[in-house]
Short mmCIF file of C-alpha atoms in Angstrom, two decimals:
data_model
loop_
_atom_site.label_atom_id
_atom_site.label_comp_id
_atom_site.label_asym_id
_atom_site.label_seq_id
_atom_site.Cartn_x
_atom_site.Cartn_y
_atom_site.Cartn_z
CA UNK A 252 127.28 107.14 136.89
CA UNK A 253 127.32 109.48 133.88
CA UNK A 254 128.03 108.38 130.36
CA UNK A 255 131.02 109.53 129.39
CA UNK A 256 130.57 111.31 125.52
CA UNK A 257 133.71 111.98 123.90
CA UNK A 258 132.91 115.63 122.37
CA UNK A 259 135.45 117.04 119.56
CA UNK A 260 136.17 120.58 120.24
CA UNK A 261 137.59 123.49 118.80
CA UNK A 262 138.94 126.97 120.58
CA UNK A 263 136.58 128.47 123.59
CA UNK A 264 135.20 125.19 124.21
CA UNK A 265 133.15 125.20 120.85
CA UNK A 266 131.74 122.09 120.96
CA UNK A 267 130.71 121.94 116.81
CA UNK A 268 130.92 117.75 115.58
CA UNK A 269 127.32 117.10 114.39
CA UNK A 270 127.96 113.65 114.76
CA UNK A 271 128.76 114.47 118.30
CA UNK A 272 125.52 116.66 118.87
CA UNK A 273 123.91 114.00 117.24
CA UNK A 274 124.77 111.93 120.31
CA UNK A 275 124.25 114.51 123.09
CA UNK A 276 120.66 115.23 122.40
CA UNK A 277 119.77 111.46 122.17
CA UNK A 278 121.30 111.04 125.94
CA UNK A 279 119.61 114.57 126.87
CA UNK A 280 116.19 112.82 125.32
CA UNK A 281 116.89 109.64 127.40
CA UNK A 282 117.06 111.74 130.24
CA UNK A 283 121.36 110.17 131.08
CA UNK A 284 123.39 112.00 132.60
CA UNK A 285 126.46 112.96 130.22
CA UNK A 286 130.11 113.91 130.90
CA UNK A 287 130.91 115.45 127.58
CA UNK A 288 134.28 115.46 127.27
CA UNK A 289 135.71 118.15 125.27
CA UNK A 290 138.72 116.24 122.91
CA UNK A 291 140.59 117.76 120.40
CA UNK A 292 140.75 115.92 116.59
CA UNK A 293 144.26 115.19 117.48
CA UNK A 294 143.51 113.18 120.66
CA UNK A 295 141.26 111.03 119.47
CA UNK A 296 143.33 107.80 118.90
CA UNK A 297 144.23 108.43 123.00
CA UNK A 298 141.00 108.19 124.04
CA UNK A 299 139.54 104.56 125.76
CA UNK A 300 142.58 103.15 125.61
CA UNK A 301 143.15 103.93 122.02
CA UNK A 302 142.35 102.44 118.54
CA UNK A 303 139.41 105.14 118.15
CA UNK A 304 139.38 106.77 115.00
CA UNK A 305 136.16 109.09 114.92
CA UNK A 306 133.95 110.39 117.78
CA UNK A 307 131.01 110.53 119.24
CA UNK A 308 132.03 107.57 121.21
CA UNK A 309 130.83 106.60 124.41
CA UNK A 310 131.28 105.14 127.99
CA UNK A 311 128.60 103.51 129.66
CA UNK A 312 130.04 101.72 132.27
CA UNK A 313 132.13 98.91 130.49
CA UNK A 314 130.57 99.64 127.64
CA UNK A 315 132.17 101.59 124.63
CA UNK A 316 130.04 102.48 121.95
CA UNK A 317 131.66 104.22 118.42
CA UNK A 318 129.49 106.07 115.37
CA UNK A 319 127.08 108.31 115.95
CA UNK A 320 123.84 105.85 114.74
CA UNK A 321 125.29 102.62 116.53
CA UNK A 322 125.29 104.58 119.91
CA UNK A 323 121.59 105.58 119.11
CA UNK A 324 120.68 102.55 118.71
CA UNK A 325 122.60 101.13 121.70
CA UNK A 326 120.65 103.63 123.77
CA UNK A 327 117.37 103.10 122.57
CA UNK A 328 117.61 98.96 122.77
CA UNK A 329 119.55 99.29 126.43
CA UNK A 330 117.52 102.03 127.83
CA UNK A 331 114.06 101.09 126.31
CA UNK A 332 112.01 102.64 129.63
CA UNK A 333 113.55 105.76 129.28
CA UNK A 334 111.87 107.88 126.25
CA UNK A 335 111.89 106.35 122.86
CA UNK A 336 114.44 107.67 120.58
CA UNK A 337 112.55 106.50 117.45
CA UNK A 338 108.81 105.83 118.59
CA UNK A 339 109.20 102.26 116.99
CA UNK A 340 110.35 99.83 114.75
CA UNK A 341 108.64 101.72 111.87
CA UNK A 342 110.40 104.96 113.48
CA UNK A 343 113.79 103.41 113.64
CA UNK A 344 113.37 102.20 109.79
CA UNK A 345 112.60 105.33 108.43
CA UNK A 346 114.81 106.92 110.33
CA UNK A 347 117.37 105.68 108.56
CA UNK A 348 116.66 107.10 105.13
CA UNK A 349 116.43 110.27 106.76
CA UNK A 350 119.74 110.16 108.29
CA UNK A 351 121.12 109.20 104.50
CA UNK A 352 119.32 112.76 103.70
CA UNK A 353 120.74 114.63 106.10
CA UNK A 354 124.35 113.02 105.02
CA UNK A 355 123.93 113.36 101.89
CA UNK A 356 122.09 116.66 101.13
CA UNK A 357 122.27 118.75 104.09
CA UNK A 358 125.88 118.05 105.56
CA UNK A 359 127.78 118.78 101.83
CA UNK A 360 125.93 122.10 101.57
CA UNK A 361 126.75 123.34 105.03
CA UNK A 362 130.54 121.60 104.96
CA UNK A 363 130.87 123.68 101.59
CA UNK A 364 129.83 126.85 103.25
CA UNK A 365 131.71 127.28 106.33
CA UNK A 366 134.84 124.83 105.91
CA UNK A 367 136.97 127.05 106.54
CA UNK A 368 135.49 128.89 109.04
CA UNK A 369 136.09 125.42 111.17
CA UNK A 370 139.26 125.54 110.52
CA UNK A 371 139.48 129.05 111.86
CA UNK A 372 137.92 127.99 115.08
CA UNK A 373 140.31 124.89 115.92
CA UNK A 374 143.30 124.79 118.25
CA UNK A 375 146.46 125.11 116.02
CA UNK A 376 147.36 121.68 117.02
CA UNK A 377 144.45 120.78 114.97
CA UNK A 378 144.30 123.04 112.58
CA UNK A 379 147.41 121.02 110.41
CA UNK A 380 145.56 117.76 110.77
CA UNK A 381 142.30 119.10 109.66
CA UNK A 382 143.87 121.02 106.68
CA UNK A 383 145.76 117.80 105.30
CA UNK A 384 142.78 115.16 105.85
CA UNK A 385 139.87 117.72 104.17
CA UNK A 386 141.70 119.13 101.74
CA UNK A 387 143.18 115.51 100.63
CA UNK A 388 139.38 113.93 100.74
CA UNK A 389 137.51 116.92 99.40
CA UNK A 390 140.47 118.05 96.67
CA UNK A 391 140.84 121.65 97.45
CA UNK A 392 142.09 124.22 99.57
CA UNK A 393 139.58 125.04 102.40
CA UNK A 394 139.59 128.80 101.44
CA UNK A 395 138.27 127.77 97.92
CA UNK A 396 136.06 125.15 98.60
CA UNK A 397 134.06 128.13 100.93
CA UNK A 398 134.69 130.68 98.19
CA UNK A 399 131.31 131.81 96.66
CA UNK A 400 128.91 130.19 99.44
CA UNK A 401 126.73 133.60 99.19
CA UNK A 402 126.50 132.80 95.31
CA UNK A 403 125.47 128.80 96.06
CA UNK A 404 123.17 129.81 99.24
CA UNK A 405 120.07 129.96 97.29
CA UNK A 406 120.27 126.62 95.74
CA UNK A 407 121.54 125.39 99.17
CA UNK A 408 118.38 126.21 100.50
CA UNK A 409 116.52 125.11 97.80
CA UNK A 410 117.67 121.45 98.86
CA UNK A 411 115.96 121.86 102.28
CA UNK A 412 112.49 122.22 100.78
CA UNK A 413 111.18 118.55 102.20
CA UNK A 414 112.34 119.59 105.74
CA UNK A 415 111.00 123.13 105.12
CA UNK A 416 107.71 121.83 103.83
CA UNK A 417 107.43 119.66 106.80
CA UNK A 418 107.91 122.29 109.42
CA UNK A 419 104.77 124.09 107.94
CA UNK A 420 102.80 121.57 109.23
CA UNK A 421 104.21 121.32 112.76
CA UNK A 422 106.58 122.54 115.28
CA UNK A 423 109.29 119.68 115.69
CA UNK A 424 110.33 116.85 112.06
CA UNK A 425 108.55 114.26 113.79
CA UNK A 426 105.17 116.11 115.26
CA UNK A 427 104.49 117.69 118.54
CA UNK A 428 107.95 116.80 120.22
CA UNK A 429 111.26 116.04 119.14
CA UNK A 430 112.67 112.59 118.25
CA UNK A 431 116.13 111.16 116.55
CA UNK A 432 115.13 112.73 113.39
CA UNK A 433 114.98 116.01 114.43
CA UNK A 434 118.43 115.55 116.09
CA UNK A 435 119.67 113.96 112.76
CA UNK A 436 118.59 117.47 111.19
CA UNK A 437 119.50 119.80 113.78
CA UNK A 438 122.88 119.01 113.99
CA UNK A 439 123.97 120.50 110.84
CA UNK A 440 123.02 123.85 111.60
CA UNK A 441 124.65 123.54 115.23
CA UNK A 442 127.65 122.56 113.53
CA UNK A 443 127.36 125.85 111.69
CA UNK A 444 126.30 127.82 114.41
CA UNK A 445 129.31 126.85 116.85
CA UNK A 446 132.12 127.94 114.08
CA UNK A 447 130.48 130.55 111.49
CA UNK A 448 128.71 133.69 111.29
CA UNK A 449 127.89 132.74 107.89
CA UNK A 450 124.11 133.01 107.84
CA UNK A 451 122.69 129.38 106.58
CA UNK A 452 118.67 130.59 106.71
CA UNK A 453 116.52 133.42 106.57
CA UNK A 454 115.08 134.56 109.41
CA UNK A 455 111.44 133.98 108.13
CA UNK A 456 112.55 130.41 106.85
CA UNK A 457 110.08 127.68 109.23
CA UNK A 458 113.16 126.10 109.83
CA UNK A 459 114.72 128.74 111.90
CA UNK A 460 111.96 128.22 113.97
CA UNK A 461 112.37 124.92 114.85
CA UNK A 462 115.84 125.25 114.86
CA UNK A 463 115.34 127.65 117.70
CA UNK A 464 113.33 125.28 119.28
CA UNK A 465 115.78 122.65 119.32
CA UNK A 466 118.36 124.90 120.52
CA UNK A 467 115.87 125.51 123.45
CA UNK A 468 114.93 122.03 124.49
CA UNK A 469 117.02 119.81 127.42
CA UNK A 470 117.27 123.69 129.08
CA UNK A 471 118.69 125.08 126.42
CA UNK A 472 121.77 122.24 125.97
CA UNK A 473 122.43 123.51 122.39
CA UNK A 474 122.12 127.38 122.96
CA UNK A 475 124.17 127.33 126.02
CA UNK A 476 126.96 125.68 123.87
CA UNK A 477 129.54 128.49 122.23
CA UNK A 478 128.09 129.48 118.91
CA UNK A 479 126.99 132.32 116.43
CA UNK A 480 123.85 133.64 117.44
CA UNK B 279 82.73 93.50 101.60
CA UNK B 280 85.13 95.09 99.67
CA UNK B 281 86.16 98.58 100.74
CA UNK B 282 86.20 100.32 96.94
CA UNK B 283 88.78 102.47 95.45
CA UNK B 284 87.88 104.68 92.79
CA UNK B 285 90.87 104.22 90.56
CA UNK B 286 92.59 106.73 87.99
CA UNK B 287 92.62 104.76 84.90
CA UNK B 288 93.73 105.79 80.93
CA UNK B 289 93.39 103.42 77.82
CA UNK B 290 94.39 99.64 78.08
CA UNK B 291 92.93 99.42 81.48
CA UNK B 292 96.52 101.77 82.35
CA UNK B 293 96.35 102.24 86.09
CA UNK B 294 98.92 105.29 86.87
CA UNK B 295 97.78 107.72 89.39
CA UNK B 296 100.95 107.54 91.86
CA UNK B 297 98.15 108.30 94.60
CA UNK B 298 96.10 105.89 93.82
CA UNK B 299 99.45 103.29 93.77
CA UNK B 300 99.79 104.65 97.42
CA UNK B 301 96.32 104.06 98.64
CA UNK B 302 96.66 100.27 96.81
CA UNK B 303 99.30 98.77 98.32
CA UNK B 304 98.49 100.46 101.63
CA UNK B 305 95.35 98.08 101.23
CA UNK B 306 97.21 95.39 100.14
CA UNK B 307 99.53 95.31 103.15
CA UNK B 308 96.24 95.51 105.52
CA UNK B 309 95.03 92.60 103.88
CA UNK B 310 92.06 94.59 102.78
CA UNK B 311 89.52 93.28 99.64
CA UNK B 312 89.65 96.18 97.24
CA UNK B 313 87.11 97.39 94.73
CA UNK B 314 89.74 99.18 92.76
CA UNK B 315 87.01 100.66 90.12
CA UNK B 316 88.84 102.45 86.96
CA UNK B 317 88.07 105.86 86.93
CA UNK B 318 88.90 108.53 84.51
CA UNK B 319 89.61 112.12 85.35
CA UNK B 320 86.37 113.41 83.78
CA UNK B 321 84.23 111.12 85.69
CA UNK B 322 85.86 111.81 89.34
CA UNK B 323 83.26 114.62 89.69
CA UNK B 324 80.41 112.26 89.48
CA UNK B 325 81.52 109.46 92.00
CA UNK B 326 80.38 108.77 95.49
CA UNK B 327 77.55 111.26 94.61
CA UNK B 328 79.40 113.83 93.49
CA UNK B 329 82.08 116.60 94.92
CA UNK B 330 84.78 114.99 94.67
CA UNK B 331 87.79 116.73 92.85
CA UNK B 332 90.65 114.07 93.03
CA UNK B 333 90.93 110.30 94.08
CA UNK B 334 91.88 108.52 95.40
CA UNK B 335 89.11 108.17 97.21
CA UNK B 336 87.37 105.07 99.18
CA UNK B 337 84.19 103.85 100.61
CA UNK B 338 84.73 101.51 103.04
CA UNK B 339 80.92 100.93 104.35
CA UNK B 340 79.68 103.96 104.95
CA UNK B 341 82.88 105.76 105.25
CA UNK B 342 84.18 107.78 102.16
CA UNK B 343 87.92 108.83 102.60
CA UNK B 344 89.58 111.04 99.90
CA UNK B 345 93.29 111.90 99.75
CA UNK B 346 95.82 109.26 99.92
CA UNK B 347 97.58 110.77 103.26
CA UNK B 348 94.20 110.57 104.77
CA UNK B 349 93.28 106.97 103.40
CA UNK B 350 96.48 105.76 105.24
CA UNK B 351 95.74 107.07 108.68
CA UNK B 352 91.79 106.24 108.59
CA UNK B 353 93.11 102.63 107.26
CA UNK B 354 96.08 102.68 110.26
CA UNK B 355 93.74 103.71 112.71
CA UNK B 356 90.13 101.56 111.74
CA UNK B 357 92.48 98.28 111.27
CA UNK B 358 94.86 98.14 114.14
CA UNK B 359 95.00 94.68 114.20
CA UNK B 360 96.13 94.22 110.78
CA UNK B 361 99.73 94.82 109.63
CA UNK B 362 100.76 97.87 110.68
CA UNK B 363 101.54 100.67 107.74
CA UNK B 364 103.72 102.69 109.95
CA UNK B 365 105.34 100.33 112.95
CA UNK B 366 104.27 103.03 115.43
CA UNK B 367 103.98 106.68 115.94
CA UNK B 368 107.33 107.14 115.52
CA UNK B 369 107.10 105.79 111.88
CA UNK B 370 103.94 107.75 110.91
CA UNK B 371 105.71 110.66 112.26
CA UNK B 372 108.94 110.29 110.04
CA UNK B 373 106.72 109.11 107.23
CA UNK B 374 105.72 112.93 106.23
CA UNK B 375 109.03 113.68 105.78
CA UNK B 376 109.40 111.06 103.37
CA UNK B 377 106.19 111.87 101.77
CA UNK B 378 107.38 115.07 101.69
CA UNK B 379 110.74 114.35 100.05
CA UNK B 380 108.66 112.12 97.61
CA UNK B 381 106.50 114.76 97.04
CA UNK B 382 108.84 117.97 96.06
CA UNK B 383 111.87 115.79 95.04
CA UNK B 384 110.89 112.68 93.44
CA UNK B 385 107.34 113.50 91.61
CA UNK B 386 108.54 116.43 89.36
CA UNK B 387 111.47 114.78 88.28
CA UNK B 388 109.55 112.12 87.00
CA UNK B 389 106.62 113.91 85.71
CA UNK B 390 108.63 116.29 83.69
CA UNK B 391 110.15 113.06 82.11
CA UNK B 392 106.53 111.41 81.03
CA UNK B 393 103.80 114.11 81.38
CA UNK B 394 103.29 113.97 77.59
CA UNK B 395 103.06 110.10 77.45
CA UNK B 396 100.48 110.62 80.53
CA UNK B 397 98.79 112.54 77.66
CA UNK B 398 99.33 110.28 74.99
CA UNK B 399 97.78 107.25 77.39
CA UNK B 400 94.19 108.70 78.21
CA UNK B 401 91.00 108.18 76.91
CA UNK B 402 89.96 111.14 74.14
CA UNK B 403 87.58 112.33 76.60
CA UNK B 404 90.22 112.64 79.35
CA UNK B 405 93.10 114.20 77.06
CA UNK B 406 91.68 117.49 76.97
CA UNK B 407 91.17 117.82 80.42
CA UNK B 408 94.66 117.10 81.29
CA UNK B 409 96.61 119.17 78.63
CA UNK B 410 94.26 122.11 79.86
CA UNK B 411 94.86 121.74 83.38
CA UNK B 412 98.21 120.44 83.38
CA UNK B 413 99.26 123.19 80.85
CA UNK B 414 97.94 126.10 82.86
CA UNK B 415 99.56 124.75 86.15
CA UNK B 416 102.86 123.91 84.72
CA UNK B 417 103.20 127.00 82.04
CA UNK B 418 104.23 125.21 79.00
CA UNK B 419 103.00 123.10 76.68
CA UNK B 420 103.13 119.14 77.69
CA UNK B 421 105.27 118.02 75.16
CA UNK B 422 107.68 121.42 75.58
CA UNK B 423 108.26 120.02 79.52
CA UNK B 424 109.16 116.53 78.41
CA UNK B 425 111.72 117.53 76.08
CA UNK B 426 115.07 117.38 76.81
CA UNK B 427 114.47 114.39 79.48
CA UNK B 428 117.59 112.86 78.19
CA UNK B 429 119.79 115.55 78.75
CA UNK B 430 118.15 115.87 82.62
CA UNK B 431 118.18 112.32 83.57
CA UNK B 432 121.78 112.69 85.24
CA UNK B 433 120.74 115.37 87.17
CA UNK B 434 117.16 113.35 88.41
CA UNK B 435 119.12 110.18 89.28
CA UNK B 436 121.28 112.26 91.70
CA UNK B 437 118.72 113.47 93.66
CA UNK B 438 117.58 109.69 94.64
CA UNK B 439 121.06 109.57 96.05
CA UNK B 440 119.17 109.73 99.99
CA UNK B 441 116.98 106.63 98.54
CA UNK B 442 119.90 105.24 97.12
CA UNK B 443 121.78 105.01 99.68
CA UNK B 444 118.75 103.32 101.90
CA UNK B 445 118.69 100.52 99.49
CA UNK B 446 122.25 99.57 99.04
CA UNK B 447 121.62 99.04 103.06
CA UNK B 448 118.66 96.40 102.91
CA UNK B 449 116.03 95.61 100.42
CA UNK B 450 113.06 97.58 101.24
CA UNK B 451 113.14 101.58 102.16
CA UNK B 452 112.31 100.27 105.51
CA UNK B 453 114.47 97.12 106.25
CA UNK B 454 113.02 93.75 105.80
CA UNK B 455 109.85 93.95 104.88
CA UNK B 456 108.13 97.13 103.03
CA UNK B 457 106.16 99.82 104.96
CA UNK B 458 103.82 102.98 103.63
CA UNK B 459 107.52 104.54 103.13
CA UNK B 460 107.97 101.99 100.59
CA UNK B 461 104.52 102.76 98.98
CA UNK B 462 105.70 106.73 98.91
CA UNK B 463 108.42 105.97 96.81
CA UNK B 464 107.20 103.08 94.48
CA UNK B 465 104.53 104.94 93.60
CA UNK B 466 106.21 107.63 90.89
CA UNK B 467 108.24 104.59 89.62
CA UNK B 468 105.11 102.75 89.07
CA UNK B 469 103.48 106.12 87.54
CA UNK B 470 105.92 105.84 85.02
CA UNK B 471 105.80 102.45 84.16
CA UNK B 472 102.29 102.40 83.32
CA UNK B 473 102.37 105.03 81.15
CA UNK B 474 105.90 105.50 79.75
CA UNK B 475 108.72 103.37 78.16
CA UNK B 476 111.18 105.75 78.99
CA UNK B 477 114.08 104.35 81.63
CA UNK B 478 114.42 106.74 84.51
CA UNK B 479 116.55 104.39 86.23
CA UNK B 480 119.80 102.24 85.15
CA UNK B 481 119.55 97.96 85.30
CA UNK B 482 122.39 98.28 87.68
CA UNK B 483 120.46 100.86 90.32
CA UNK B 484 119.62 99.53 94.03
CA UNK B 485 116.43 101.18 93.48
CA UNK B 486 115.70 99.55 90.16
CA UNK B 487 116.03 96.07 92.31
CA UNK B 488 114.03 97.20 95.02
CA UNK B 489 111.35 98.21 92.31
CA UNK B 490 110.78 95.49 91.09
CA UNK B 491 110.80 93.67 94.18
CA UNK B 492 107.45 96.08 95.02
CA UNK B 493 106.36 94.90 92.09
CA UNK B 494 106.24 91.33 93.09
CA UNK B 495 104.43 92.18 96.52
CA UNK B 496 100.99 90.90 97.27
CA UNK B 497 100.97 88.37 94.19
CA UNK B 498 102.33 90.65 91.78
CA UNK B 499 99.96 93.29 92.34
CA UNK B 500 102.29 95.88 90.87
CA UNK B 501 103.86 93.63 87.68
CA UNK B 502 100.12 92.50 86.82
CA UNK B 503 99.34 96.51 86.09
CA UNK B 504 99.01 97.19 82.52
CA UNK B 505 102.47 98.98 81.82
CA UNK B 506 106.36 98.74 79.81
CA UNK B 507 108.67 96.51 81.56
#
């Protein structure tokens, strides 16, 4: 039976929560099958009975797992035959400082560059929910907080130098092939991808590269999904 | 017999190299008798009979290793059956990220805090050496690139935010117990210390706790280093 992944998703079936992508490549890398489930920000509380309050969540069976590193986790500790998510204890550790990176450095530059190009992209059932819950957290209107990305873009990418300096040495963050990490850091751009135009990288940069790559892998699961190409 | 490290050293016996730190503890946590030999920067061309341009470097038999990176995986991979520096290949893997992050994030913060008291903390013979070198790398005089460190502090503690946020989550970079992630990032802390009173971080800092808790490892190993507490 397929694990059902609760998948947030804006207009055209743009399927653009990093958390969420997060989440589909570790089940694609554990080879399980995955009902994605497109649900809107506004029918999240509905979902499993209710009491949700952010997605990814999953289904496996009886099981329902919430937040995006708890379900890796769950996966990689219930499914440890199936490829390794982490490659290790050591793997899993360090793992977590890099998903602290990618929270804390990469997802504020790319939220602050195509905000409200999400917006833009959402039902308009969601669109009033997601307007009152950034703009309260982030203190601004959308509009503004986007205002002047081209100015901040080189500084943005500026902040990606460890990532960038580690794709010079080979083609995926954690060697020859893919693991959580490089989910951890794909998902960022994906998010951008699915809702903007707005180009994040130059084309020369190594990590559009692997960013192609990871688009590519599971038969292309992430370039098959709406986006900006 | 004890595998030797040929150790950067200044005056009072001040062991600072944040490479050498690295290649230290990594023999520490194998369990590994070390040699550490002090070493100044004009004498690195004439050890292990000569071409050698940086250390650390170590002869473990008839092995010589240079290059802390290097030293780690010939140490990982001759000593399997000693504790491991990486908990798998999944750990190794993430570990150049972190290296990398150490490497273009961490390090030139701190050096442009304490490069002139690196200076001011070498032999005469080795003080000439460095301003020259450092001085035509860096394009400024030493004591021009450490001014102002006040006024850039702020700025430096907000880019440990990722590491930050790691260590208000457990006490070592890598859960429990330290790993060669751990070493990465003690090292520039301990860089300063040895050679600097100046207070990169504040008392109150999860990374000022986890630093000294490095510097209690293995006996004290750390602490017992020449340096401003």
């Amino acid at each position: 039976m397929a694990i059902v992944l609760y998948d947030l998703v804006g207009v055209d079936d743009r399927r653009f929560s990093p958390n969420c992508w997060r989440t589909r490549l570790a089940l694609a890398h554990k080879g399980l099958d995955c009902d994605a489930r497109p649900t809107r920000f506004t029918e999240i509380g509905s979902i499993c009975g209710g009491g949700q309050k952010t997605i990814p969540v999953i289904e496996d069976g009886d099981s329902i797992v919430g937040d995006s590193w708890a379900i890796a986790n769950y996966l990689e500790d219930t499914y440890p035959d199936r490829p390794s998510l982490f490659g290790g204890d050591g793997g899993r550790a360090v793992s977590v400082f890099f998903q602290n990176w990618v929270n804390t450095i990469v997802n504020p530059g790319v939220i602050k560059s195509v905000i409200a190009d999400i917006h833009d992209h959402l039902t308009p059932e969601d669109q009033g929910y997601f307007r009152a819950t950034r703009e309260n957290f982030l203190g601004g209107r959308l509009e503004d907080i986007q205002s002047g990305r081209e100015e901040r873009l080189a500084a943005f990418r500026a902040t990606l130098t460890p990532l960038r300096q580690t794709l010079k040495a080979g083609p995926f963050v954690c060697g020859d092939g893919p693991l959580y990490a490089d989910y951890l850091a794909f998902a960022p751009f994906q998010w951008a991808r699915s809702i903007s135009p707005f180009k994040l990288l130059d084309d020369d940069d190594p990590i559009t590269g692997w960013f192609q790559r990871c688009l590519d892998l599971y038969d292309g699961l992430g370039r098959q999904s709406k986006g900006y190409d």
